[in-house]
Amino acid sequence: MILTVTLNTALDITYRVPALRPGASHRVTEVSERPGGKGVNVARVLAALGHEVTVTGFTGGLTGRLLRERLTAIPGLTDALLPVSGTTRRTVAVVDERSGTTTQLNEPGPAVSPAEWQAFQEVYEDLLKGVSAVALCGSLPPGVPVGAYAGLVRTARAAKVPVLLDTSGSPLRRGIAGRPDILKPNAEELAELTGSHEPLRATQDARRRGASTVVASLGAGGLLALTPDGNWRATPPSRLRGNPTGAGDSTVAGLLSGLVERLPWPDRLTRAVALSAATVLSPTAGDFDRTAYEELRSRVVVAAEASAA
Amino acid sequence: MILTVTLNTALDITYRVPALRPGASHRVTEVSERPGGKGVNVARVLAALGHEVTVTGFTGGLTGRLLRERLTAIPGLTDALLPVSGTTRRTVAVVDERSGTTTQLNEPGPAVSPAEWQAFQEVYEDLLKGVSAVALCGSLPPGVPVGAYAGLVRTARAAKVPVLLDTSGSPLRRGIAGRPDILKPNAEELAELTGSHEPLRATQDARRRGASTVVASLGAGGLLALTPDGNWRATPPSRLRGNPTGAGDSTVAGLLSGLVERLPWPDRLTRAVALSAATVLSPTAGDFDRTAYEELRSRVVVAAEASAA
């Protein structure tokens, strides 16, 4: 059993419009909805890979009810979300059919009370007893302290459960102090954390700040992994055209599944890159194309990487 | 009691963002929600003016439940919405705080079955028995026949209930054949209906197509009314700066309340223009500023209008 934590779950709404023009009125031609938030997306990919996954975090209101209904329909996925008095946020992705670009509008999320945050920490500690790995993913809703992830990382480490952290901004800066086993920043998050736009240097800096392993996702540049067992760079076979939404979450699912299956690092990275690429290629945002995934696995290139000075 | 019909009710969501940039990701700084759809907006203004109003149309799903909860909280308003198996649509208005412009995204609405449409027509006929006027407002959800409004207009006329029609496109073109007592198109709808961009000529043409009275709303140009009792033009005192969302619905509320109070046409038009202008000036989209309304009533200019050739 793998546990994913999504403190700021979301109902992800996608609108397709012929062309988005600021200031104009648009008739939406297609509406789709699905449960979201990074940890929920990671869980969906893990479940599709055949893993048993428990989803926890906060949910509330009618949006939360809709999210839970959709979530329990996914085989292999257990809902351990904690109800809060606020309402789960929506995110709206507006896809411009002419240009193919997506404009994203994210609500901030429900205000979480100190009592709700306290209750979550207790539930989380209980859930850790039965799991082989945990991923802490995404933004924090209002009311949850900015140092939340550092505490959750420490609780996992005390329970001897390997813990992966995937967040940004201050929650990342503060969370890394808890010494997560794996940190998965993208290039932008790495630069914001370390001040360096040079990926290898920034990844090394992130490791020095407390993460045992840092796997940086560099978009078309693939993954750069600095681990206690060695350093690797894994790259997809070619530049991919498609929708990058959810590609980072598929990377996390690849790393976690490889961890619990005790795959060697190069195999974990191959899986993570292939899953991420197959997500970009999928016609549905956030899903991965299974045929592309199987085909890409044999074409990902993993090379040992020397440390920088 | 006044009846308003909103076949395609909506949950109106407003997002404020610092600046809307197509292709970018935005953190929404403020979220607000309220019951919507043109007839619902008209009802809210009528209730604020002290009238008893019944709201009917279709509603369904969790969005519909949320809409009904909000609706019943409004004093003076009776909920006679018919439940359908589909889900009430959302509309999303994205307000760019830098430029002040609003970008509108409207979902199409639930698919209404033939049985649901039949059931509505029966409920509607019953509701007409106790009302002094009815307004038919807005777009049609999928599944409702494009000639729907013509039938609803005829049913109202058979019941001797004055009927106002406010819609656009094909539902307007077809609905006018039912011979509504009042038609309230805006300049764009008039031009689409008649092919003429000259307001007086287009308004006369719209009357010839079947409406007893046509009140054209011409934005800053105020209202042009061609009625069996005479022709008038009513103009606001000056060009207004603000949010025009809901100004047309306030116009309809002004016309309807004036009708049931048996005000002479110039007084009805004065009220409608002042309400519409006070809606543009209100900080909350779709609400009207009561102080501005009272002040504007004395400053609207109504002048007799000669017929065109």
Coordinates of C-alpha atoms in Angstrom, one line a residue:
Chain A
M1 CA 0.0 0.0 0.0
I2 CA 1.2 3.5 -1.0
L3 CA -0.1 6.6 0.7
T4 CA -0.5 9.9 -1.1
V5 CA -1.2 13.1 0.8
T6 CA -3.1 16.0 -1.0
L7 CA -3.8 18.7 1.6
N8 CA -5.4 20.9 -1.1
T9 CA -7.5 18.5 -3.2
A10 CA -9.4 19.9 -6.1
L11 CA -12.2 19.3 -8.5
D12 CA -10.4 19.8 -11.8
I13 CA -12.7 21.2 -14.5
T14 CA -11.6 21.4 -18.1
Y15 CA -13.4 23.7 -20.6
R16 CA -12.8 23.6 -24.3
V17 CA -13.4 26.8 -26.3
P18 CA -12.8 27.5 -30.0
A19 CA -10.5 30.4 -29.1
L20 CA -10.0 32.2 -25.8
R21 CA -10.3 36.0 -26.2
P22 CA -9.8 38.1 -23.0
G23 CA -12.8 40.4 -22.5
A24 CA -15.2 38.3 -24.6
S25 CA -18.0 35.9 -23.8
H26 CA -17.4 32.2 -24.7
R27 CA -19.8 29.3 -25.1
V28 CA -17.9 26.3 -23.7
T29 CA -18.1 23.4 -26.2
E30 CA -17.0 20.6 -23.9
V31 CA -16.9 20.3 -20.1
S32 CA -15.1 17.6 -18.2
E33 CA -14.5 17.1 -14.5
R34 CA -12.3 14.9 -12.4
P35 CA -10.8 14.6 -8.9
G36 CA -7.5 16.5 -8.7
G37 CA -4.7 17.9 -6.7
K38 CA -1.2 16.5 -7.2
G39 CA -1.4 13.6 -4.8
V40 CA -4.7 12.5 -6.2
N41 CA -3.2 12.5 -9.7
V42 CA -0.2 10.5 -8.5
A43 CA -2.6 8.0 -6.9
R44 CA -4.6 7.6 -10.1
V45 CA -1.4 6.7 -12.0
L46 CA -0.2 4.3 -9.3
A47 CA -3.6 2.6 -9.3
A48 CA -3.4 2.3 -13.1
L49 CA 0.0 0.6 -12.7
G50 CA -1.6 -2.0 -10.4
H51 CA -0.6 -0.6 -7.0
E52 CA -3.0 -0.3 -4.0
V53 CA -3.1 3.3 -3.0
T54 CA -4.7 5.3 -0.1
V55 CA -5.5 8.9 -0.7
T56 CA -5.6 11.3 2.3
G57 CA -5.8 15.1 2.8
F58 CA -8.7 17.4 3.2
T59 CA -12.1 17.6 1.4
G60 CA -15.3 19.5 2.1
G61 CA -18.6 20.9 0.8
L62 CA -20.5 19.9 -2.3
T63 CA -17.3 20.0 -4.5
G64 CA -15.7 17.7 -2.0
R65 CA -18.6 15.3 -2.2
L66 CA -18.4 15.2 -6.0
L67 CA -14.6 14.6 -5.8
R68 CA -15.1 11.6 -3.4
E69 CA -17.8 10.1 -5.5
R70 CA -15.5 10.1 -8.5
L71 CA -12.5 8.9 -6.5
T72 CA -14.2 5.8 -5.1
A73 CA -15.1 4.8 -8.6
I74 CA -11.3 4.2 -9.3
P75 CA -10.3 0.5 -8.7
G76 CA -7.3 0.0 -6.3
L77 CA -7.8 3.4 -4.7
T78 CA -8.9 3.8 -1.0
D79 CA -10.4 7.2 0.1
A80 CA -9.1 8.3 3.5
L81 CA -9.7 12.0 3.0
L82 CA -10.6 14.0 6.1
P83 CA -13.8 16.1 6.0
V84 CA -13.4 19.8 6.7
S85 CA -16.0 22.5 7.2
G86 CA -14.8 24.5 4.2
T87 CA -15.4 23.7 0.5
T88 CA -12.9 21.9 -1.7
R89 CA -11.5 24.2 -4.4
R90 CA -12.1 24.0 -8.1
T91 CA -9.4 24.5 -10.8
V92 CA -10.5 25.5 -14.3
A93 CA -8.3 24.7 -17.3
V94 CA -9.5 26.5 -20.4
V95 CA -8.2 24.8 -23.5
D96 CA -8.0 27.0 -26.6
E97 CA -8.8 24.6 -29.5
R98 CA -7.2 26.9 -32.1
S99 CA -3.8 27.4 -30.4
G100 CA -3.8 24.3 -28.2
T101 CA -2.7 26.4 -25.2
T102 CA -4.2 25.9 -21.7
T103 CA -5.1 28.8 -19.4
Q104 CA -5.3 27.7 -15.8
L105 CA -7.4 29.3 -13.0
N106 CA -6.8 27.8 -9.5
E107 CA -9.1 28.6 -6.5
P108 CA -7.1 29.0 -3.3
G109 CA -8.9 26.2 -1.3
P110 CA -10.9 26.0 1.9
A111 CA -9.7 27.6 5.2
V112 CA -8.5 24.7 7.4
S113 CA -8.9 25.3 11.2
P114 CA -6.2 24.5 13.8
A115 CA -8.4 21.6 15.1
E116 CA -8.8 20.2 11.6
W117 CA -5.0 20.4 11.0
Q118 CA -4.4 18.6 14.3
A119 CA -7.0 15.9 13.5
F120 CA -5.2 15.3 10.1
Q121 CA -1.8 14.8 11.7
E122 CA -3.3 12.1 13.9
V123 CA -5.0 10.3 11.0
Y124 CA -1.8 10.6 9.0
E125 CA 0.3 9.0 11.7
D126 CA -2.2 6.1 11.9
L127 CA -2.2 5.6 8.1
L128 CA 1.6 5.5 8.0
K129 CA 1.5 2.2 10.0
G130 CA 0.3 0.2 7.0
V131 CA 2.2 1.7 4.1
S132 CA 5.4 1.1 2.2
A133 CA 5.9 4.7 0.9
V134 CA 4.3 8.1 1.2
A135 CA 4.2 11.1 -1.2
L136 CA 3.4 14.6 0.1
C137 CA 2.1 16.6 -2.9
G138 CA 1.1 20.1 -3.9
S139 CA 0.1 23.4 -2.4
L140 CA -1.2 24.0 1.1
P141 CA -4.8 25.3 1.7
P142 CA -5.2 28.5 3.8
G143 CA -4.8 27.8 7.5
V144 CA -2.3 25.0 7.2
P145 CA 1.1 26.2 8.6
V146 CA 3.7 26.8 6.0
G147 CA 6.1 24.4 7.8
A148 CA 3.5 21.6 7.5
Y149 CA 5.5 19.4 5.2
A150 CA 8.6 19.4 7.4
G151 CA 6.5 17.9 10.2
L152 CA 4.8 15.3 8.0
V153 CA 8.2 14.3 6.6
R154 CA 9.6 13.9 10.1
T155 CA 6.6 11.8 11.2
A156 CA 7.1 9.5 8.1
R157 CA 10.8 9.1 8.9
A158 CA 10.1 8.3 12.5
A159 CA 7.7 5.6 11.2
K160 CA 10.5 4.4 8.9
V161 CA 8.3 5.0 5.8
P162 CA 10.2 6.4 2.8
V163 CA 8.8 9.9 2.0
L164 CA 8.8 11.8 -1.3
L165 CA 8.0 15.6 -1.3
D166 CA 6.7 17.4 -4.3
T167 CA 5.7 21.0 -3.7
S168 CA 6.9 24.6 -4.4
G169 CA 7.6 28.0 -2.9
S170 CA 7.7 28.4 0.9
P171 CA 6.2 24.9 1.6
L172 CA 9.1 23.4 -0.3
R173 CA 11.8 25.7 1.3
R174 CA 10.4 24.8 4.7
G175 CA 9.6 21.1 4.0
I176 CA 13.1 20.2 2.9
A177 CA 14.3 20.9 6.4
G178 CA 12.4 17.7 7.5
R179 CA 15.0 15.7 5.4
P180 CA 12.7 13.9 2.9
D181 CA 14.1 10.7 1.3
I182 CA 13.2 12.0 -2.2
L183 CA 12.6 15.6 -3.4
K184 CA 11.1 16.0 -6.9
P185 CA 11.3 19.7 -8.0
N186 CA 10.9 20.9 -11.5
A187 CA 13.4 23.4 -13.0
E188 CA 11.4 26.4 -11.9
E189 CA 10.9 25.2 -8.3
L190 CA 14.6 24.3 -8.1
A191 CA 15.6 27.8 -9.3
E192 CA 13.2 29.4 -6.8
L193 CA 14.6 27.2 -4.0
T194 CA 18.3 27.6 -4.7
G195 CA 18.6 30.8 -6.8
S196 CA 20.5 28.9 -9.5
H197 CA 19.2 28.3 -13.0
E198 CA 22.0 25.7 -13.7
P199 CA 20.2 22.4 -13.1
L200 CA 23.1 20.2 -11.9
R201 CA 24.3 22.9 -9.5
A202 CA 20.8 23.7 -8.2
T203 CA 20.1 19.9 -7.7
Q204 CA 23.2 19.5 -5.7
D205 CA 22.3 22.6 -3.7
A206 CA 18.8 21.1 -3.0
R207 CA 20.5 17.9 -1.7
R208 CA 22.7 19.9 0.6
R209 CA 19.6 21.5 2.1
G210 CA 18.4 18.2 3.4
A211 CA 17.0 15.8 0.8
S212 CA 18.7 12.4 0.6
T213 CA 17.8 12.1 -3.1
V214 CA 16.8 14.9 -5.5
V215 CA 15.2 14.0 -8.8
A216 CA 14.8 17.2 -10.8
S217 CA 12.3 17.1 -13.7
L218 CA 13.7 19.2 -16.5
G219 CA 10.8 19.0 -19.1
A220 CA 12.2 17.9 -22.4
G221 CA 15.6 17.5 -20.7
G222 CA 14.2 14.5 -18.7
L223 CA 15.2 13.7 -15.2
L224 CA 18.4 14.5 -13.3
A225 CA 18.8 12.2 -10.2
L226 CA 21.4 12.7 -7.5
T227 CA 21.1 9.8 -5.1
P228 CA 23.2 8.1 -2.4
D229 CA 23.7 5.3 -4.9
G230 CA 24.9 7.4 -7.8
N231 CA 23.9 10.2 -10.2
W232 CA 22.0 9.7 -13.5
R233 CA 20.3 11.6 -16.2
A234 CA 17.4 9.9 -17.9
T235 CA 16.0 11.5 -21.2
P236 CA 13.0 10.7 -23.4
P237 CA 13.8 9.6 -27.0
S238 CA 12.7 12.9 -28.6
R239 CA 11.0 16.2 -28.0
L240 CA 7.3 15.5 -27.3
R241 CA 4.3 17.5 -28.5
G242 CA 1.3 17.3 -26.3
N243 CA -0.2 18.5 -23.0
P244 CA 2.3 18.6 -20.1
T245 CA -0.5 18.7 -17.5
G246 CA 0.1 16.0 -15.0
A247 CA 3.5 14.9 -16.4
G248 CA 5.2 15.8 -13.1
D249 CA 2.6 13.7 -11.2
S250 CA 3.2 10.7 -13.5
T251 CA 7.0 11.1 -12.7
V252 CA 6.3 10.9 -9.0
A253 CA 4.1 7.8 -9.5
G254 CA 6.9 6.2 -11.5
L255 CA 9.5 7.0 -8.8
L256 CA 7.3 5.7 -6.0
S257 CA 6.2 2.5 -7.7
G258 CA 9.9 1.8 -8.5
L259 CA 10.8 2.5 -4.9
V260 CA 8.3 0.0 -3.4
E261 CA 9.2 -2.6 -6.1
R262 CA 12.9 -2.1 -5.1
L263 CA 13.9 -1.4 -8.7
P264 CA 17.5 -0.2 -9.2
W265 CA 17.6 3.6 -9.8
P266 CA 18.2 3.5 -13.6
D267 CA 15.0 1.4 -13.9
R268 CA 13.0 3.7 -11.7
L269 CA 14.1 6.7 -13.8
T270 CA 13.3 4.9 -17.0
R271 CA 9.8 4.1 -15.8
A272 CA 9.3 7.7 -14.5
V273 CA 10.5 9.3 -17.8
A274 CA 8.3 6.9 -19.9
L275 CA 5.3 7.5 -17.8
S276 CA 5.8 11.3 -17.9
A277 CA 6.2 11.2 -21.7
A278 CA 3.2 9.0 -22.1
T279 CA 1.2 11.5 -20.1
V280 CA 2.3 14.4 -22.4
L281 CA 1.2 12.3 -25.4
S282 CA -2.2 11.3 -24.0
P283 CA -5.2 13.1 -25.5
T284 CA -6.8 13.4 -22.0
A285 CA -4.9 15.8 -19.7
G286 CA -3.2 13.9 -16.8
D287 CA -3.9 10.4 -18.1
F288 CA -1.1 8.4 -19.6
D289 CA -1.2 6.6 -23.0
R290 CA -0.5 2.9 -22.0
T291 CA 0.7 1.9 -25.5
A292 CA 3.1 4.8 -25.7
Y293 CA 4.3 4.0 -22.2
E294 CA 5.2 0.4 -23.1
E295 CA 6.9 1.6 -26.3
L296 CA 8.8 4.5 -24.6
R297 CA 10.2 2.3 -21.8
S298 CA 12.7 0.7 -24.3
R299 CA 13.7 4.1 -25.7
V300 CA 14.5 6.1 -22.6
V301 CA 18.3 6.7 -22.3
V302 CA 19.8 6.6 -18.8
A303 CA 23.4 7.8 -18.4
A304 CA 25.6 8.2 -15.4
E305 CA 26.2 11.8 -14.5
A306 CA 29.4 13.2 -13.0
S307 CA 29.0 15.5 -10.0
A308 CA 29.7 19.2 -10.6
A309 CA 32.4 20.9 -8.7
Chain B
M1 CA -47.0 37.7 -7.9
I2 CA -44.6 37.8 -10.9
L3 CA -43.3 34.7 -12.6
T4 CA -39.9 34.4 -14.2
V5 CA -38.8 31.5 -16.3
T6 CA -35.2 30.4 -16.6
L7 CA -34.9 27.2 -18.6
N8 CA -31.1 27.3 -18.4
T9 CA -30.4 28.3 -14.8
A10 CA -26.8 28.6 -13.8
L11 CA -24.5 28.8 -10.9
D12 CA -22.6 32.1 -11.6
I13 CA -19.0 31.9 -10.4
T14 CA -16.8 35.1 -10.4
Y15 CA -13.0 34.8 -10.2
R16 CA -10.8 37.8 -9.6
V17 CA -7.3 37.6 -11.0
P18 CA -4.5 40.2 -10.9
A19 CA -4.2 40.0 -14.8
L20 CA -5.5 37.3 -17.2
R21 CA -2.8 36.0 -19.5
P22 CA -3.9 33.3 -22.0
G23 CA -1.7 30.2 -21.7
A24 CA -0.6 31.1 -18.1
S25 CA -1.5 29.6 -14.7
H26 CA -3.4 32.0 -12.3
R27 CA -4.0 31.9 -8.6
V28 CA -7.6 33.2 -8.2
T29 CA -7.5 35.8 -5.4
E30 CA -11.3 36.0 -4.8
V31 CA -14.1 33.5 -5.6
S32 CA -17.8 34.4 -5.4
E33 CA -20.9 32.3 -6.4
R34 CA -24.5 33.1 -6.8
P35 CA -27.7 31.8 -8.5
G36 CA -27.9 32.9 -12.1
G37 CA -29.5 32.7 -15.4
K38 CA -31.3 35.8 -16.7
G39 CA -34.8 35.0 -15.2
V40 CA -33.2 34.4 -11.8
N41 CA -31.4 37.7 -12.0
V42 CA -34.6 39.5 -13.0
A43 CA -36.3 37.8 -10.0
R44 CA -33.6 39.0 -7.6
V45 CA -34.0 42.6 -8.7
L46 CA -37.9 42.3 -8.5
A47 CA -37.6 40.9 -5.0
A48 CA -35.3 43.8 -4.0
L49 CA -37.9 46.2 -5.3
G50 CA -40.5 44.6 -2.9
H51 CA -42.3 42.3 -5.4
E52 CA -43.3 38.7 -4.7
V53 CA -41.7 36.6 -7.4
T54 CA -41.8 32.9 -8.3
V55 CA -38.8 31.4 -10.1
T56 CA -39.3 28.4 -12.4
G57 CA -37.3 26.5 -15.0
F58 CA -35.0 23.5 -14.7
T59 CA -32.3 22.7 -12.1
G60 CA -30.4 19.5 -11.4
G61 CA -27.3 17.9 -9.8
L62 CA -25.1 19.2 -7.1
T63 CA -24.8 22.6 -8.8
G64 CA -28.5 22.8 -8.9
R65 CA -28.7 22.0 -5.2
L66 CA -26.3 24.8 -4.4
L67 CA -28.3 27.1 -6.6
R68 CA -31.6 26.3 -4.8
E69 CA -30.0 26.7 -1.4
R70 CA -28.8 30.2 -2.3
L71 CA -32.2 31.1 -4.0
T72 CA -34.4 30.2 -1.0
A73 CA -32.3 32.6 1.2
I74 CA -33.6 35.6 -0.8
P75 CA -36.7 37.1 0.8
G76 CA -39.8 37.5 -1.4
L77 CA -38.6 34.8 -3.8
T78 CA -40.4 31.4 -4.2
D79 CA -38.5 28.5 -5.7
A80 CA -40.7 26.5 -8.2
L81 CA -37.8 25.1 -10.2
L82 CA -38.3 21.6 -11.7
P83 CA -35.6 19.0 -11.0
V84 CA -34.0 17.3 -14.0
S85 CA -31.6 14.4 -14.2
G86 CA -28.9 16.5 -15.7
T87 CA -26.7 19.0 -13.9
T88 CA -27.2 22.7 -13.8
R89 CA -24.5 24.6 -15.7
R90 CA -21.9 26.9 -14.3
T91 CA -20.8 30.2 -15.8
V92 CA -17.4 31.5 -14.9
A93 CA -16.7 35.3 -15.1
V94 CA -13.0 36.1 -14.9
V95 CA -12.4 39.7 -13.8
D96 CA -9.0 41.0 -14.7
E97 CA -8.2 43.5 -11.9
R98 CA -5.6 45.4 -13.9
S99 CA -7.8 46.2 -16.9
G100 CA -11.2 45.8 -15.3
T101 CA -12.4 43.6 -18.2
T102 CA -14.4 40.5 -17.7
T103 CA -14.0 37.2 -19.6
Q104 CA -17.0 35.0 -19.6
L105 CA -17.1 31.2 -19.9
N106 CA -20.6 29.7 -20.1
E107 CA -21.2 25.9 -19.9
P108 CA -24.0 24.7 -22.3
G109 CA -26.3 23.3 -19.6
P110 CA -27.9 19.9 -18.9
A111 CA -29.6 17.8 -21.5
V112 CA -33.4 18.1 -20.9
S113 CA -35.4 15.0 -21.9
P114 CA -38.8 15.2 -23.8
A115 CA -40.5 13.9 -20.7
E116 CA -38.9 16.7 -18.6
W117 CA -39.9 19.4 -21.1
Q118 CA -43.4 18.0 -21.1
A119 CA -43.6 18.1 -17.3
F120 CA -42.3 21.7 -17.3
Q121 CA -45.0 22.9 -19.7
E122 CA -47.7 21.5 -17.3
V123 CA -46.1 23.1 -14.2
Y124 CA -45.8 26.4 -16.1
E125 CA -49.5 26.4 -17.1
D126 CA -50.4 25.8 -13.4
L127 CA -48.1 28.6 -12.2
L128 CA -49.6 31.1 -14.7
K129 CA -53.0 30.8 -12.8
G130 CA -51.7 32.9 -9.9
V131 CA -49.5 35.6 -11.5
S132 CA -49.9 39.1 -12.9
A133 CA -47.0 38.9 -15.4
V134 CA -44.4 36.5 -16.7
A135 CA -40.9 36.9 -18.1
L136 CA -39.3 34.3 -20.3
C137 CA -35.5 34.8 -20.1
G138 CA -32.3 33.5 -21.6
S139 CA -30.9 30.6 -23.5
L140 CA -32.4 27.2 -23.9
P141 CA -30.6 24.1 -22.5
P142 CA -29.8 21.2 -24.9
G143 CA -32.9 19.1 -25.6
V144 CA -35.5 21.9 -25.3
P145 CA -37.0 22.6 -28.8
V146 CA -35.8 25.8 -30.4
G147 CA -39.5 26.9 -30.7
A148 CA -40.0 26.5 -27.0
Y149 CA -40.6 30.2 -26.3
A150 CA -43.3 30.6 -28.9
G151 CA -45.3 27.9 -27.1
L152 CA -44.8 29.4 -23.7
V153 CA -45.8 32.8 -25.0
R154 CA -49.0 31.4 -26.4
T155 CA -49.8 29.6 -23.2
A156 CA -49.4 32.9 -21.3
R157 CA -51.5 34.8 -23.7
A158 CA -54.3 32.1 -23.5
A159 CA -54.1 32.5 -19.7
K160 CA -54.4 36.4 -20.2
V161 CA -51.0 36.9 -18.4
P162 CA -48.8 39.7 -20.0
V163 CA -45.6 38.0 -21.2
L164 CA -42.2 39.5 -21.8
L165 CA -39.5 37.7 -23.9
D166 CA -35.8 38.3 -23.5
T167 CA -33.6 35.9 -25.4
S168 CA -31.4 35.8 -28.5
G169 CA -30.6 33.9 -31.7
S170 CA -32.9 31.2 -33.0
P171 CA -35.0 31.1 -29.7
L172 CA -35.7 34.8 -30.2
R173 CA -36.5 34.5 -34.0
R174 CA -38.9 31.6 -33.3
G175 CA -40.3 32.9 -30.0
I176 CA -41.5 36.2 -31.5
A177 CA -44.0 34.3 -33.6
G178 CA -45.9 33.5 -30.4
R179 CA -46.7 37.3 -30.3
P180 CA -45.2 38.3 -26.9
D181 CA -46.6 41.5 -25.2
I182 CA -43.1 42.9 -24.7
L183 CA -39.8 42.0 -26.4
K184 CA -36.6 43.3 -24.9
P185 CA -33.7 42.8 -27.3
N186 CA -30.4 44.6 -27.1
A187 CA -28.8 46.2 -30.1
E188 CA -26.9 43.1 -31.1
E189 CA -29.9 40.8 -30.8
L190 CA -32.0 43.3 -32.8
A191 CA -29.5 43.4 -35.5
E192 CA -29.2 39.6 -35.6
L193 CA -33.0 39.3 -35.8
T194 CA -33.7 42.0 -38.4
G195 CA -30.5 42.4 -40.3
S196 CA -30.6 46.2 -39.6
H197 CA -28.0 48.0 -37.5
E198 CA -30.2 51.1 -37.4
P199 CA -32.0 50.9 -34.0
L200 CA -35.3 52.6 -34.9
R201 CA -35.8 50.7 -38.1
A202 CA -34.8 47.4 -36.5
T203 CA -37.1 48.0 -33.5
Q204 CA -40.0 48.7 -35.9
D205 CA -39.2 45.6 -37.9
A206 CA -39.2 43.5 -34.7
R207 CA -42.6 44.8 -33.9
R208 CA -43.9 43.8 -37.3
R209 CA -42.6 40.3 -36.7
G210 CA -45.1 39.8 -33.9
A211 CA -44.3 41.7 -30.6
S212 CA -46.9 44.1 -29.4
T213 CA -44.3 46.3 -27.7
V214 CA -40.5 46.3 -28.4
V215 CA -38.2 47.9 -25.9
A216 CA -34.7 47.9 -27.3
S217 CA -31.8 48.4 -24.9
L218 CA -29.1 50.4 -26.6
G219 CA -26.4 50.4 -23.9
A220 CA -25.3 54.0 -23.3
G221 CA -28.1 55.1 -25.7
G222 CA -30.7 54.0 -23.1
L223 CA -34.1 52.4 -24.1
L224 CA -36.1 52.8 -27.3
A225 CA -39.7 51.8 -26.8
L226 CA -42.3 51.3 -29.5
T227 CA -45.6 50.5 -27.9
P228 CA -49.3 50.6 -28.8
D229 CA -49.6 53.7 -26.6
G230 CA -46.8 55.7 -28.2
N231 CA -43.0 55.7 -28.9
W232 CA -40.4 56.9 -26.4
R233 CA -36.6 57.1 -25.9
A234 CA -35.3 57.1 -22.4
T235 CA -31.7 58.0 -21.7
P236 CA -29.5 57.9 -18.7
P237 CA -28.0 61.3 -17.6
S238 CA -24.4 60.5 -18.6
R239 CA -22.1 57.8 -20.0
L240 CA -21.6 55.3 -17.1
R241 CA -18.4 53.6 -16.1
G242 CA -18.8 50.2 -14.5
N243 CA -19.7 46.6 -15.1
P244 CA -22.6 46.1 -17.5
T245 CA -23.2 42.5 -16.3
G246 CA -26.9 42.1 -15.4
A247 CA -27.9 45.6 -16.6
G248 CA -30.3 44.0 -19.2
D249 CA -31.9 41.9 -16.5
S250 CA -32.4 45.0 -14.3
T251 CA -34.1 46.6 -17.3
V252 CA -36.5 43.7 -17.6
A253 CA -37.2 43.9 -13.8
G254 CA -38.0 47.6 -14.2
L255 CA -40.3 47.0 -17.1
L256 CA -42.2 44.1 -15.4
S257 CA -42.6 45.9 -12.1
G258 CA -43.9 49.0 -13.9
L259 CA -46.3 46.8 -15.8
V260 CA -47.9 45.1 -12.8
E261 CA -48.0 48.5 -10.9
R262 CA -49.8 49.9 -14.1
L263 CA -47.3 52.8 -14.4
P264 CA -47.6 54.9 -17.6
W265 CA -44.9 54.0 -20.1
P266 CA -42.6 57.0 -19.5
D267 CA -42.5 56.1 -15.8
R268 CA -41.8 52.4 -16.6
L269 CA -38.9 53.4 -18.9
T270 CA -37.5 55.8 -16.3
R271 CA -37.5 53.1 -13.7
A272 CA -35.9 50.6 -16.2
V273 CA -33.2 53.0 -17.2
A274 CA -32.4 54.0 -13.6
L275 CA -32.2 50.4 -12.5
S276 CA -30.0 49.4 -15.4
A277 CA -27.7 52.3 -14.8
A278 CA -27.6 51.6 -11.0
T279 CA -26.6 48.0 -11.9
V280 CA -23.7 49.2 -14.0
L281 CA -22.5 51.4 -11.1
S282 CA -22.8 48.7 -8.5
P283 CA -19.5 47.2 -7.3
T284 CA -21.1 43.7 -7.2
A285 CA -21.8 42.4 -10.7
G286 CA -25.6 42.1 -11.3
D287 CA -26.7 43.9 -8.1
F288 CA -28.0 47.5 -8.3
D289 CA -26.8 50.4 -6.1
R290 CA -30.0 51.5 -4.3
T291 CA -28.7 55.1 -3.6
A292 CA -27.7 55.5 -7.2
Y293 CA -31.1 54.2 -8.4
E294 CA -33.0 56.7 -6.3
E295 CA -30.8 59.5 -7.4
L296 CA -30.9 58.5 -11.1
R297 CA -34.7 58.3 -11.3
S298 CA -35.0 62.0 -11.3
R299 CA -32.3 62.4 -14.0
V300 CA -33.4 60.0 -16.7
V301 CA -34.7 61.9 -19.8
V302 CA -37.7 60.5 -21.6
A303 CA -38.7 62.0 -24.9
A304 CA -41.4 61.1 -27.4
E305 CA -40.0 59.4 -30.5
A306 CA -41.4 59.9 -34.0
S307 CA -41.9 56.7 -36.1
A308 CA -39.5 56.1 -38.9
A309 CA -40.7 55.8 -42.5

